[in-house]
Amino acid sequence: DSGVTQTPKHLITATGQRVTLRCSPRSGDLSVYWYQQSLDQGLQFLIQYYNGEERAKGNILERFSAQQFPDLHSELNLSSLELGDSALYFCASSPGGLAEAFFGQGTRLTVV
Amino acid sequence: GENVEQHPSTLSVQEGDSAVIKCTYSDSASNYFPWYKQELGKGPQLIIDIRSNVGEKKDQRIAVTLNKTAKHFSLHITETQPEDSAVYFCAAYNNNDMRFGAGTRLTVKP
C-alpha cells in the first residue's frame, strides 16, 4: 500500500459527460501529480500541484482541469468526455523537491 | 521540457539471465532518476532511484547506473525471476517536473 488513495477505482460514463477523480496523497506530502495511461501506453504527465498551487503542466487537454485543496487532496475534472479519454488515471504524491513519488492504484475510466 | 526515451519497448529473457533497460534524457538540469515497476492492474511502484551526484546504486539484484555527461541511465536486473515480469518505467525529475519513459515490458521465461 503506497498510502495514496484514489477514488473511484472504476468509472463508466457516457460521451459528453463530466466526471471528477479524487486523490488523497500520503500524509505530509505536498506535491500531487496526475498521469494518464492509455491501453498499453506509457504514463503521460498531465499536471502537478504543490501545496495548493499549480506547479507544472504537461499534455493536459483544455477539457480537463485539476485543483488541490487546503487539506492537500486533489481532484481531476474531465468534461465533454470522448471515447478516447478512456484510460487509467493515476495520481502520485511526494513530499516535494527531490524525492520519490508514490502512486495510487489508479482510476479506470471507461467512456461509452 | 524534459524528454525521456526508453529502450527496448519489450524484452524477453530466460530465468536467471540479466536484463538491461536504457533511458536517455534531454534536460541536463534533471537531477533525480527513479525507476518504477508496474504489475498488471496496479499502480507503478518505485524500485530504485539515483541522484545526479552518484554514478551507480545497487539494491540486491537491481542496480542503476547514471552517466550525466551522456545523459543516459540504465536499469540492470541480475538473476531474473518470473516475478520480475512487469512493465518498467524510467523517469527524469527536474524542478518539480517528472517525465516518464514509454515503458519496457519485461517477460522472464521460466
JSON list of N, CA and C in Angstrom, two decimals, chain B residues 1-38:
[
{"chain": "B", "resi": 1, "resn": "GLY", "atom": "N", "xyz": [10.69, 21.34, -22.51]},
{"chain": "B", "resi": 1, "resn": "GLY", "atom": "CA", "xyz": [10.63, 20.50, -21.33]},
{"chain": "B", "resi": 1, "resn": "GLY", "atom": "C", "xyz": [11.45, 19.24, -21.50]},
{"chain": "B", "resi": 2, "resn": "GLU", "atom": "N", "xyz": [11.47, 18.45, -20.46]},
{"chain": "B", "resi": 2, "resn": "GLU", "atom": "CA", "xyz": [12.24, 17.21, -20.47]},
{"chain": "B", "resi": 2, "resn": "GLU", "atom": "C", "xyz": [11.62, 16.18, -21.40]},
{"chain": "B", "resi": 3, "resn": "ASN", "atom": "N", "xyz": [12.48, 15.42, -22.07]},
{"chain": "B", "resi": 3, "resn": "ASN", "atom": "CA", "xyz": [12.04, 14.33, -22.94]},
{"chain": "B", "resi": 3, "resn": "ASN", "atom": "C", "xyz": [12.84, 13.09, -22.57]},
{"chain": "B", "resi": 4, "resn": "VAL", "atom": "N", "xyz": [12.14, 12.01, -22.24]},
{"chain": "B", "resi": 4, "resn": "VAL", "atom": "CA", "xyz": [12.80, 10.78, -21.82]},
{"chain": "B", "resi": 4, "resn": "VAL", "atom": "C", "xyz": [12.50, 9.69, -22.84]},
{"chain": "B", "resi": 5, "resn": "GLU", "atom": "N", "xyz": [13.54, 9.06, -23.33]},
{"chain": "B", "resi": 5, "resn": "GLU", "atom": "CA", "xyz": [13.38, 7.94, -24.25]},
{"chain": "B", "resi": 5, "resn": "GLU", "atom": "C", "xyz": [13.86, 6.66, -23.58]},
{"chain": "B", "resi": 6, "resn": "GLN", "atom": "N", "xyz": [13.11, 5.60, -23.80]},
{"chain": "B", "resi": 6, "resn": "GLN", "atom": "CA", "xyz": [13.39, 4.33, -23.11]},
{"chain": "B", "resi": 6, "resn": "GLN", "atom": "C", "xyz": [13.45, 3.20, -24.13]},
{"chain": "B", "resi": 7, "resn": "HIS", "atom": "N", "xyz": [14.44, 2.33, -23.96]},
{"chain": "B", "resi": 7, "resn": "HIS", "atom": "CA", "xyz": [14.62, 1.19, -24.86]},
{"chain": "B", "resi": 7, "resn": "HIS", "atom": "C", "xyz": [15.10, -0.04, -24.08]},
{"chain": "B", "resi": 8, "resn": "PRO", "atom": "N", "xyz": [14.70, -1.23, -24.48]},
{"chain": "B", "resi": 8, "resn": "PRO", "atom": "CA", "xyz": [13.74, -1.52, -25.55]},
{"chain": "B", "resi": 8, "resn": "PRO", "atom": "C", "xyz": [12.31, -1.38, -25.05]},
{"chain": "B", "resi": 9, "resn": "SER", "atom": "N", "xyz": [11.36, -1.49, -25.95]},
{"chain": "B", "resi": 9, "resn": "SER", "atom": "CA", "xyz": [9.96, -1.43, -25.53]},
{"chain": "B", "resi": 9, "resn": "SER", "atom": "C", "xyz": [9.50, -2.78, -24.98]},
{"chain": "B", "resi": 10, "resn": "THR", "atom": "N", "xyz": [10.09, -3.85, -25.49]},
{"chain": "B", "resi": 10, "resn": "THR", "atom": "CA", "xyz": [9.81, -5.18, -24.94]},
{"chain": "B", "resi": 10, "resn": "THR", "atom": "C", "xyz": [11.13, -5.92, -24.80]},
{"chain": "B", "resi": 11, "resn": "LEU", "atom": "N", "xyz": [11.18, -6.78, -23.79]},
{"chain": "B", "resi": 11, "resn": "LEU", "atom": "CA", "xyz": [12.40, -7.54, -23.51]},
{"chain": "B", "resi": 11, "resn": "LEU", "atom": "C", "xyz": [12.00, -8.89, -22.94]},
{"chain": "B", "resi": 12, "resn": "SER", "atom": "N", "xyz": [12.51, -9.93, -23.53]},
{"chain": "B", "resi": 12, "resn": "SER", "atom": "CA", "xyz": [12.21, -11.28, -23.07]},
{"chain": "B", "resi": 12, "resn": "SER", "atom": "C", "xyz": [13.52, -11.97, -22.73]},
{"chain": "B", "resi": 13, "resn": "VAL", "atom": "N", "xyz": [13.62, -12.52, -21.51]},
{"chain": "B", "resi": 13, "resn": "VAL", "atom": "CA", "xyz": [14.84, -13.20, -21.08]},
{"chain": "B", "resi": 13, "resn": "VAL", "atom": "C", "xyz": [14.47, -14.52, -20.42]},
{"chain": "B", "resi": 14, "resn": "GLN", "atom": "N", "xyz": [15.45, -15.40, -20.33]},
{"chain": "B", "resi": 14, "resn": "GLN", "atom": "CA", "xyz": [15.28, -16.65, -19.61]},
{"chain": "B", "resi": 14, "resn": "GLN", "atom": "C", "xyz": [15.53, -16.42, -18.13]},
{"chain": "B", "resi": 15, "resn": "GLU", "atom": "N", "xyz": [14.81, -17.14, -17.33]},
{"chain": "B", "resi": 15, "resn": "GLU", "atom": "CA", "xyz": [15.03, -17.05, -15.88]},
{"chain": "B", "resi": 15, "resn": "GLU", "atom": "C", "xyz": [16.50, -17.27, -15.57]},
{"chain": "B", "resi": 16, "resn": "GLY", "atom": "N", "xyz": [17.03, -16.38, -14.72]},
{"chain": "B", "resi": 16, "resn": "GLY", "atom": "CA", "xyz": [18.43, -16.47, -14.35]},
{"chain": "B", "resi": 16, "resn": "GLY", "atom": "C", "xyz": [19.34, -15.57, -15.15]},
{"chain": "B", "resi": 17, "resn": "ASP", "atom": "N", "xyz": [18.88, -15.15, -16.32]},
{"chain": "B", "resi": 17, "resn": "ASP", "atom": "CA", "xyz": [19.68, -14.23, -17.13]},
{"chain": "B", "resi": 17, "resn": "ASP", "atom": "C", "xyz": [19.54, -12.81, -16.58]},
{"chain": "B", "resi": 18, "resn": "SER", "atom": "N", "xyz": [20.35, -11.91, -17.14]},
{"chain": "B", "resi": 18, "resn": "SER", "atom": "CA", "xyz": [20.28, -10.50, -16.77]},
{"chain": "B", "resi": 18, "resn": "SER", "atom": "C", "xyz": [19.42, -9.73, -17.76]},
{"chain": "B", "resi": 19, "resn": "ALA", "atom": "N", "xyz": [18.86, -8.64, -17.29]},
{"chain": "B", "resi": 19, "resn": "ALA", "atom": "CA", "xyz": [18.07, -7.75, -18.15]},
{"chain": "B", "resi": 19, "resn": "ALA", "atom": "C", "xyz": [18.58, -6.33, -17.97]},
{"chain": "B", "resi": 20, "resn": "VAL", "atom": "N", "xyz": [18.68, -5.61, -19.08]},
{"chain": "B", "resi": 20, "resn": "VAL", "atom": "CA", "xyz": [19.14, -4.22, -19.05]},
{"chain": "B", "resi": 20, "resn": "VAL", "atom": "C", "xyz": [18.16, -3.34, -19.82]},
{"chain": "B", "resi": 21, "resn": "ILE", "atom": "N", "xyz": [17.75, -2.27, -19.18]},
{"chain": "B", "resi": 21, "resn": "ILE", "atom": "CA", "xyz": [16.84, -1.30, -19.81]},
{"chain": "B", "resi": 21, "resn": "ILE", "atom": "C", "xyz": [17.54, 0.05, -19.77]},
{"chain": "B", "resi": 22, "resn": "LYS", "atom": "N", "xyz": [17.49, 0.76, -20.90]},
{"chain": "B", "resi": 22, "resn": "LYS", "atom": "CA", "xyz": [18.24, 2.01, -21.01]},
{"chain": "B", "resi": 22, "resn": "LYS", "atom": "C", "xyz": [17.32, 3.20, -21.27]},
{"chain": "B", "resi": 23, "resn": "CYS", "atom": "N", "xyz": [17.70, 4.32, -20.69]},
{"chain": "B", "resi": 23, "resn": "CYS", "atom": "CA", "xyz": [16.94, 5.56, -20.89]},
{"chain": "B", "resi": 23, "resn": "CYS", "atom": "C", "xyz": [17.89, 6.71, -21.16]},
{"chain": "B", "resi": 24, "resn": "THR", "atom": "N", "xyz": [17.43, 7.63, -21.99]},
{"chain": "B", "resi": 24, "resn": "THR", "atom": "CA", "xyz": [18.16, 8.87, -22.21]},
{"chain": "B", "resi": 24, "resn": "THR", "atom": "C", "xyz": [17.22, 10.03, -21.89]},
{"chain": "B", "resi": 25, "resn": "TYR", "atom": "N", "xyz": [17.82, 11.13, -21.47]},
{"chain": "B", "resi": 25, "resn": "TYR", "atom": "CA", "xyz": [17.01, 12.30, -21.17]},
{"chain": "B", "resi": 25, "resn": "TYR", "atom": "C", "xyz": [17.62, 13.51, -21.85]},
{"chain": "B", "resi": 26, "resn": "SER", "atom": "N", "xyz": [16.83, 14.56, -21.97]},
{"chain": "B", "resi": 26, "resn": "SER", "atom": "CA", "xyz": [17.28, 15.70, -22.77]},
{"chain": "B", "resi": 26, "resn": "SER", "atom": "C", "xyz": [17.74, 16.89, -21.94]},
{"chain": "B", "resi": 27, "resn": "ASP", "atom": "N", "xyz": [17.18, 17.05, -20.75]},
{"chain": "B", "resi": 27, "resn": "ASP", "atom": "CA", "xyz": [17.46, 18.25, -19.95]},
{"chain": "B", "resi": 27, "resn": "ASP", "atom": "C", "xyz": [18.60, 17.98, -18.98]},
{"chain": "B", "resi": 28, "resn": "SER", "atom": "N", "xyz": [19.71, 18.64, -19.21]},
{"chain": "B", "resi": 28, "resn": "SER", "atom": "CA", "xyz": [20.88, 18.42, -18.36]},
{"chain": "B", "resi": 28, "resn": "SER", "atom": "C", "xyz": [20.66, 18.86, -16.93]},
{"chain": "B", "resi": 29, "resn": "ALA", "atom": "N", "xyz": [19.61, 19.62, -16.68]},
{"chain": "B", "resi": 29, "resn": "ALA", "atom": "CA", "xyz": [19.31, 20.05, -15.31]},
{"chain": "B", "resi": 29, "resn": "ALA", "atom": "C", "xyz": [18.58, 18.97, -14.50]},
{"chain": "B", "resi": 30, "resn": "SER", "atom": "N", "xyz": [18.13, 17.91, -15.14]},
{"chain": "B", "resi": 30, "resn": "SER", "atom": "CA", "xyz": [17.47, 16.84, -14.40]},
{"chain": "B", "resi": 30, "resn": "SER", "atom": "C", "xyz": [18.44, 16.24, -13.41]},
{"chain": "B", "resi": 31, "resn": "ASN", "atom": "N", "xyz": [17.96, 15.98, -12.19]},
{"chain": "B", "resi": 31, "resn": "ASN", "atom": "CA", "xyz": [18.88, 15.59, -11.13]},
{"chain": "B", "resi": 31, "resn": "ASN", "atom": "C", "xyz": [18.41, 14.41, -10.29]},
{"chain": "B", "resi": 32, "resn": "TYR", "atom": "N", "xyz": [17.31, 13.78, -10.70]},
{"chain": "B", "resi": 32, "resn": "TYR", "atom": "CA", "xyz": [16.82, 12.63, -9.94]},
{"chain": "B", "resi": 32, "resn": "TYR", "atom": "C", "xyz": [16.17, 11.67, -10.92]},
{"chain": "B", "resi": 33, "resn": "PHE", "atom": "N", "xyz": [16.54, 10.38, -10.79]},
{"chain": "B", "resi": 33, "resn": "PHE", "atom": "CA", "xyz": [16.13, 9.41, -11.81]},
{"chain": "B", "resi": 33, "resn": "PHE", "atom": "C", "xyz": [15.60, 8.15, -11.13]},
{"chain": "B", "resi": 34, "resn": "PRO", "atom": "N", "xyz": [14.29, 8.07, -10.99]},
{"chain": "B", "resi": 34, "resn": "PRO", "atom": "CA", "xyz": [13.69, 6.88, -10.37]},
{"chain": "B", "resi": 34, "resn": "PRO", "atom": "C", "xyz": [13.29, 5.86, -11.43]},
{"chain": "B", "resi": 35, "resn": "TRP", "atom": "N", "xyz": [13.19, 4.63, -10.98]},
{"chain": "B", "resi": 35, "resn": "TRP", "atom": "CA", "xyz": [12.67, 3.53, -11.81]},
{"chain": "B", "resi": 35, "resn": "TRP", "atom": "C", "xyz": [11.44, 2.95, -11.12]},
{"chain": "B", "resi": 36, "resn": "TYR", "atom": "N", "xyz": [10.41, 2.68, -11.95]},
{"chain": "B", "resi": 36, "resn": "TYR", "atom": "CA", "xyz": [9.17, 2.15, -11.41]},
{"chain": "B", "resi": 36, "resn": "TYR", "atom": "C", "xyz": [8.85, 0.82, -12.09]},
{"chain": "B", "resi": 37, "resn": "LYS", "atom": "N", "xyz": [8.23, -0.06, -11.32]},
{"chain": "B", "resi": 37, "resn": "LYS", "atom": "CA", "xyz": [7.76, -1.35, -11.82]},
{"chain": "B", "resi": 37, "resn": "LYS", "atom": "C", "xyz": [6.24, -1.34, -11.73]},
{"chain": "B", "resi": 38, "resn": "GLN", "atom": "N", "xyz": [5.58, -1.68, -12.84]},
{"chain": "B", "resi": 38, "resn": "GLN", "atom": "CA", "xyz": [4.13, -1.72, -12.83]},
{"chain": "B", "resi": 38, "resn": "GLN", "atom": "C", "xyz": [3.64, -3.11, -13.19]}
]
